[in-house]
Short mmCIF file of C-alpha atoms in Angstrom, two decimals:
data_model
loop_
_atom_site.label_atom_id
_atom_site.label_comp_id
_atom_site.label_asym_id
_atom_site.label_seq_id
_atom_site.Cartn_x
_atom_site.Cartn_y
_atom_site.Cartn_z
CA UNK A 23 99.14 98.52 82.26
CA UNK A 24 102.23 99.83 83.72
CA UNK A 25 102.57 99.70 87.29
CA UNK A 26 104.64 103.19 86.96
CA UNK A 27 101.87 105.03 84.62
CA UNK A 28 99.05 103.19 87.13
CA UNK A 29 100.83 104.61 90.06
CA UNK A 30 101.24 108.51 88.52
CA UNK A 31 97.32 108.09 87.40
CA UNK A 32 96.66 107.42 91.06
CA UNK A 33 98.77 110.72 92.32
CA UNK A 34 96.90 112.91 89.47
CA UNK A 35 93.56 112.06 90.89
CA UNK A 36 92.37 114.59 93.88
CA UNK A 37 91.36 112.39 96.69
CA UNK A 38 87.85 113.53 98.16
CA UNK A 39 87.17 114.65 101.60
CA UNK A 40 84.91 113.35 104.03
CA UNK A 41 81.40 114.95 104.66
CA UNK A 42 80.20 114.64 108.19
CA UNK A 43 81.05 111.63 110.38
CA UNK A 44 82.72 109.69 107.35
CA UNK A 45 85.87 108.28 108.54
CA UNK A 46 88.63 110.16 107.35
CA UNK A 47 90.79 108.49 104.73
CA UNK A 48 94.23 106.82 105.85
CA UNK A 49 97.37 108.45 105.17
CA UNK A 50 98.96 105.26 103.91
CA UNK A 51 95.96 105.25 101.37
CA UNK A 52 96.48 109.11 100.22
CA UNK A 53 97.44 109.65 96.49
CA UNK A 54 101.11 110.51 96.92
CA UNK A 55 103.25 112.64 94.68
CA UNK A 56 105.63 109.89 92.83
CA UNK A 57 109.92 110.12 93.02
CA UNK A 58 111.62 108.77 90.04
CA UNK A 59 115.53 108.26 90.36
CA UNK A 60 117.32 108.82 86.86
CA UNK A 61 120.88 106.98 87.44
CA UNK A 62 123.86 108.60 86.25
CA UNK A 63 125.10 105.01 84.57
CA UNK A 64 123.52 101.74 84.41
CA UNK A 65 125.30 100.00 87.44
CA UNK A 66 123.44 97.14 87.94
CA UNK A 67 125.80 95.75 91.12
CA UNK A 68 125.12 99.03 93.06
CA UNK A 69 121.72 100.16 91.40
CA UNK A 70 119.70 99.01 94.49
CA UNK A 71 121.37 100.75 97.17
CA UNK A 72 121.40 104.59 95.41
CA UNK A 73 118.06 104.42 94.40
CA UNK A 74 116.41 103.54 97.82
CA UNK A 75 113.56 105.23 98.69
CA UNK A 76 112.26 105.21 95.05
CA UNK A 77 108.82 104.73 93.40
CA UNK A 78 110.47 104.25 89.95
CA UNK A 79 113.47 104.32 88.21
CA UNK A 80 114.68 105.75 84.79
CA UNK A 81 118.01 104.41 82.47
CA UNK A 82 119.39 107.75 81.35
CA UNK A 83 122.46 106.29 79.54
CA UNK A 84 123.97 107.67 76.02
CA UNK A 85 124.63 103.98 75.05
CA UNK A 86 122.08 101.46 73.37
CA UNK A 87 121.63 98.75 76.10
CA UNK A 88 122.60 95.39 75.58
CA UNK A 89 120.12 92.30 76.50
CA UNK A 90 122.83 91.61 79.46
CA UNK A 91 122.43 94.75 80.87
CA UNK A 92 118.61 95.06 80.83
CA UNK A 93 118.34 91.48 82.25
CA UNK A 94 120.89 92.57 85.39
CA UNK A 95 118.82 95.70 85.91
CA UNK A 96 115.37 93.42 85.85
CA UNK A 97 116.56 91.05 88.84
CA UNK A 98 118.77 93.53 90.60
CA UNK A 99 115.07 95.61 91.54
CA UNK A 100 112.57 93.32 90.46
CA UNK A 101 109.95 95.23 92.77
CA UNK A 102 110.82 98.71 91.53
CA UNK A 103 109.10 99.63 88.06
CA UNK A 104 112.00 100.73 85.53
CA UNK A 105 112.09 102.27 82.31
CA UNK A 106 114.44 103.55 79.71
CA UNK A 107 114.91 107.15 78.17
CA UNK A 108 114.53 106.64 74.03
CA UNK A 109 117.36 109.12 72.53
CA UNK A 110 119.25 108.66 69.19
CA UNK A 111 117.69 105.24 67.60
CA UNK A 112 116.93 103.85 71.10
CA UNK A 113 113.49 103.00 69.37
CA UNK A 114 114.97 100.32 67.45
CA UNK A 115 115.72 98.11 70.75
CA UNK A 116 111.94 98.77 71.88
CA UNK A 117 111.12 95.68 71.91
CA UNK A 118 114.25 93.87 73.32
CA UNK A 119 113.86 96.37 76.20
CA UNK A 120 109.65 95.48 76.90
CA UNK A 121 111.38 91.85 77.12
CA UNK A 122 113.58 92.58 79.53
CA UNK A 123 110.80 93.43 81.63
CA UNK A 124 111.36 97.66 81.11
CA UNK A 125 107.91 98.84 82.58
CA UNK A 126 108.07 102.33 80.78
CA UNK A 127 109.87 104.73 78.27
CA UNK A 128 110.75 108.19 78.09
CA UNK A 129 111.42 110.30 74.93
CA UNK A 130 111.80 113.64 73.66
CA UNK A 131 108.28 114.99 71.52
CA UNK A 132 110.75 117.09 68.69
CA UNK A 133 113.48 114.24 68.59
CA UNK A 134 112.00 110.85 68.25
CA UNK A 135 110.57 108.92 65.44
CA UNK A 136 106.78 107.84 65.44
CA UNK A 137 108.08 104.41 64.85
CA UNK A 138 107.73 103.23 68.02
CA UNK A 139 105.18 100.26 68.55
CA UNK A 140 102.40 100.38 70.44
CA UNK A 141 101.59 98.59 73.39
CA UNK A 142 99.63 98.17 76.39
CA UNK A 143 102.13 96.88 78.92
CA UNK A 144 105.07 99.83 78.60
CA UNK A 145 104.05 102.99 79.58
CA UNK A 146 104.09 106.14 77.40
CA UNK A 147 106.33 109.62 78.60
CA UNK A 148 106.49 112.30 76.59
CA UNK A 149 109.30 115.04 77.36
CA UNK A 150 108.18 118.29 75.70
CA UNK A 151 109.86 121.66 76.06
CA UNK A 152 108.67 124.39 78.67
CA UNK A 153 108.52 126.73 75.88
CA UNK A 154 105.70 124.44 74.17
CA UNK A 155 102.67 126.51 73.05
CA UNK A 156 99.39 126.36 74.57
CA UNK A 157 97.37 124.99 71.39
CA UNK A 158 100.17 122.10 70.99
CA UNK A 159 99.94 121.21 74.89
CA UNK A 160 96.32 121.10 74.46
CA UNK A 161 96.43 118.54 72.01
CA UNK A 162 98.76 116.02 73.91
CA UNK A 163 95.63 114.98 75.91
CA UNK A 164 94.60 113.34 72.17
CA UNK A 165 97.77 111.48 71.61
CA UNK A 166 98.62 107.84 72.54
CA UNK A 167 100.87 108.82 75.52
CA UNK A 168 100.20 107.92 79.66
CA UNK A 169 102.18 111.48 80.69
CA UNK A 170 104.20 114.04 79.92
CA UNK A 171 107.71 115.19 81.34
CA UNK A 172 108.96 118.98 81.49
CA UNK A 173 112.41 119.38 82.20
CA UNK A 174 113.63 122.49 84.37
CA UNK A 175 116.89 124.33 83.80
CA UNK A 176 118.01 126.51 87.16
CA UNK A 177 118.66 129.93 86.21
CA UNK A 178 121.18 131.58 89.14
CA UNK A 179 121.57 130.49 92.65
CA UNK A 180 117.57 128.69 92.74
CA UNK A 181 116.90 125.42 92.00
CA UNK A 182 113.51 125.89 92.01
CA UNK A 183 112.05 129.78 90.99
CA UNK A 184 108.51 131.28 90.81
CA UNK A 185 108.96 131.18 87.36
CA UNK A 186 109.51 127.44 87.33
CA UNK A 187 106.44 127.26 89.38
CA UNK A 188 104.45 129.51 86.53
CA UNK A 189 105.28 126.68 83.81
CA UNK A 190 104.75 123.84 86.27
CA UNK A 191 101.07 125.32 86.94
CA UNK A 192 100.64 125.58 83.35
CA UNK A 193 100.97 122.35 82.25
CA UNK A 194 98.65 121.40 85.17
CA UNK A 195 96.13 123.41 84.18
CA UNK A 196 96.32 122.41 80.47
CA UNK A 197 97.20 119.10 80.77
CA UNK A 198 94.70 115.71 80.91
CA UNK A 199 97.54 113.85 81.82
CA UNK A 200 99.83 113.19 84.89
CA UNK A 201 102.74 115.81 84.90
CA UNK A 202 105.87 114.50 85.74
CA UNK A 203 108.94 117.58 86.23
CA UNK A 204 112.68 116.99 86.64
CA UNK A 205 113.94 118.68 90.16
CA UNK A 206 117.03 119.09 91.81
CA UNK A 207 117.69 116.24 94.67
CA UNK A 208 118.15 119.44 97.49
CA UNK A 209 114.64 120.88 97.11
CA UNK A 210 113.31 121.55 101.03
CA UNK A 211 109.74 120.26 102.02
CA UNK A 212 107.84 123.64 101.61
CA UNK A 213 109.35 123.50 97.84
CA UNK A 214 108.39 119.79 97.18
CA UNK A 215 104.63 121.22 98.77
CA UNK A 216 104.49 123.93 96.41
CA UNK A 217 105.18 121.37 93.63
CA UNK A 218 102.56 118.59 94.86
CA UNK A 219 99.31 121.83 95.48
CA UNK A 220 100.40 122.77 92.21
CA UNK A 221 99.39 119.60 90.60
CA UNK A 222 102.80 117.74 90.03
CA UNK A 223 102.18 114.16 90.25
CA UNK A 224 105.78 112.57 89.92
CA UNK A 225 109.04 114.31 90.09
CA UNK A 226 112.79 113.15 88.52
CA UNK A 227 115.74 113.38 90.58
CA UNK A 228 118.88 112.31 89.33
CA UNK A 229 121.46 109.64 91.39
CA UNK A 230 124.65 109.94 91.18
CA UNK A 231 126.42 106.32 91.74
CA UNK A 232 129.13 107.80 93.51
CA UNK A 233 126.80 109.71 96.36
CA UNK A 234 125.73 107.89 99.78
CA UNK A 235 123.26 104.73 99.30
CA UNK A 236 120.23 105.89 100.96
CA UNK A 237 120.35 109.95 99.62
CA UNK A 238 117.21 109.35 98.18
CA UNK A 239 115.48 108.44 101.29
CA UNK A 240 115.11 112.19 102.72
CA UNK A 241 113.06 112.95 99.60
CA UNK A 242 111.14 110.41 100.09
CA UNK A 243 110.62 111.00 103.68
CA UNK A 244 109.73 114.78 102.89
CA UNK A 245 107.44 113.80 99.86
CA UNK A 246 105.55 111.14 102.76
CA UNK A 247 104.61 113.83 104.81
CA UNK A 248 103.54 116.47 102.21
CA UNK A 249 99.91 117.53 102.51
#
C-alpha cells in the first residue's frame, strides 16, 4: 500500500483513551494530522531543503515529467513518500511515474479520464469541488479511491474563515475516507487545531523554491503539538 495513504488512514482513525490505570498512550505514538508540501517547480537539486519538515510531498508542475526528472526526485528524498498531481493527459505517463517510485497521485474528479490503471502500490486522491453535493460526496466512500482533497480559495483578508471550517466539517462528517484540505503556509496553531478537532487528517501547503529551507518546519512544529 502506499506509505502516504497508510499514513493519512492512521491520522483518520480516533485514537482511544485509557480507562482507569491503563497507561496513557505516548505522544510519539498519537495519530498525527499529516503536512504535504506541493513544490512550486520540480527542483530536484534544492527539493530536500524547502520541503523539510514534511510527511509527503506533491509534483504540482504544468509539464508532463520526463523519466530523468522522476528518477532525480526518487533519490533526492528517498525517505519522503512523493506523488504527482494528474492534470491534462498526465494519465498517460501513469505508469512511467509508479516506476519511478511515485508513491501516490492526485487528480481532479470533473477533469480526468477513468483511464487510469489500477493498482495497489500508488495511492488514490481525489480533488473534488467544495461546492460538491451531498448525495455525490456520499458516494465517493464506494469508489476505488484512498482520499479525497478539497481545495480552499481565501475570500478577503482570512486565510482560513468559519465558512471554510463549515465545508471542512462537512466532508468529515460525510466522508469514509481521510480528508486531505489545501491551507495557506501562515495558518497559527489554534487554526491548524480547529482543522485537526474538525476531522482533517492531512493538510497541503505549498513551497515556494525561492523561500527559506526549513519554512516548513514551524508547521510542522505547530501540527506536533496539536491536541
Amino acid at each position: 500500500m502506499s506509505k502516504l495513504i497508510d499514513k493519512l488512514n492512521q491520522a483518520s482513525q480516533s485514537a482511544p483513551q485509557p480507562i482507569g490505570f491503563r497507561a496513557v498512550q505516548p505522544a510519539s505514538s498519537k495519530p498525527k494530522m499529516l503536512l504535504i508540501a506541493k513544490p512550486t517547480k520540480a527542483d530536484a537539486d534544492n527539493l530536500a531543503e524547502y520541503i523539510s519538515g514534511a510527511d509527503g510531498v506533491l509534483l504540482h508542475i504544468p509539464q508532463n515529467p520526463t523519466a530523468k526528472t522522476l528518477q532525480k526526485v526518487s533519490r533526492t528524498i528517498p525517505e519522503i513518500p512523493w506523488g504527482w498531481w494528474l492534470e491534462g493527459n498526465g494519465q498517460r505517463k501513469i505508469e512511467q511515474i509508479a516506476k519511478a517510485g511515485c508513491d501516490f497521485i492526485a487528480f481532479p474528479a470533473t477533469s480526468t479520464s477513468l483511464a487510469i490503471p489500477k493498482g495497489d502500490k500508488v495511492g488514490r486522491i481525489l480533488q473534488v469541488e467544495a461546492s460538491i453535493s451531498e448525495g455525490l460526496l456520499r458516494t465517493v466512500g464506494d469508489l476505488p479511491v484512498d482520499a479525497v482533497l478539497v481545495t480552499s480559495e481565501q475570500d478577503g483578508e482570512y486565510p482560513l474563515t468559519w465558512h471554510h471550517l463549515m465545508l471542512f466539517q462537512r466532508f468529515a462528517n460525510l466522508l469514509t475516507k481521510p480528508l486531505l484540505v489545501s491551507i495557506p503556509s501562515n495558518l497559527t496553531t489554534d487554526e491548524l487545531q480547529a482543522l485537526w478537532d474538525a476531522g482533517v487528517s492531512g493538510v497541503i501547503v505549498e513551497a515556494e523554491t525561492g523561500q527559506p529551507a526549513g519554512k516548513l518546519n514551524g508547521l510542522r512544529q505547530a501540527i506536533d503539538k496539536l491536541t
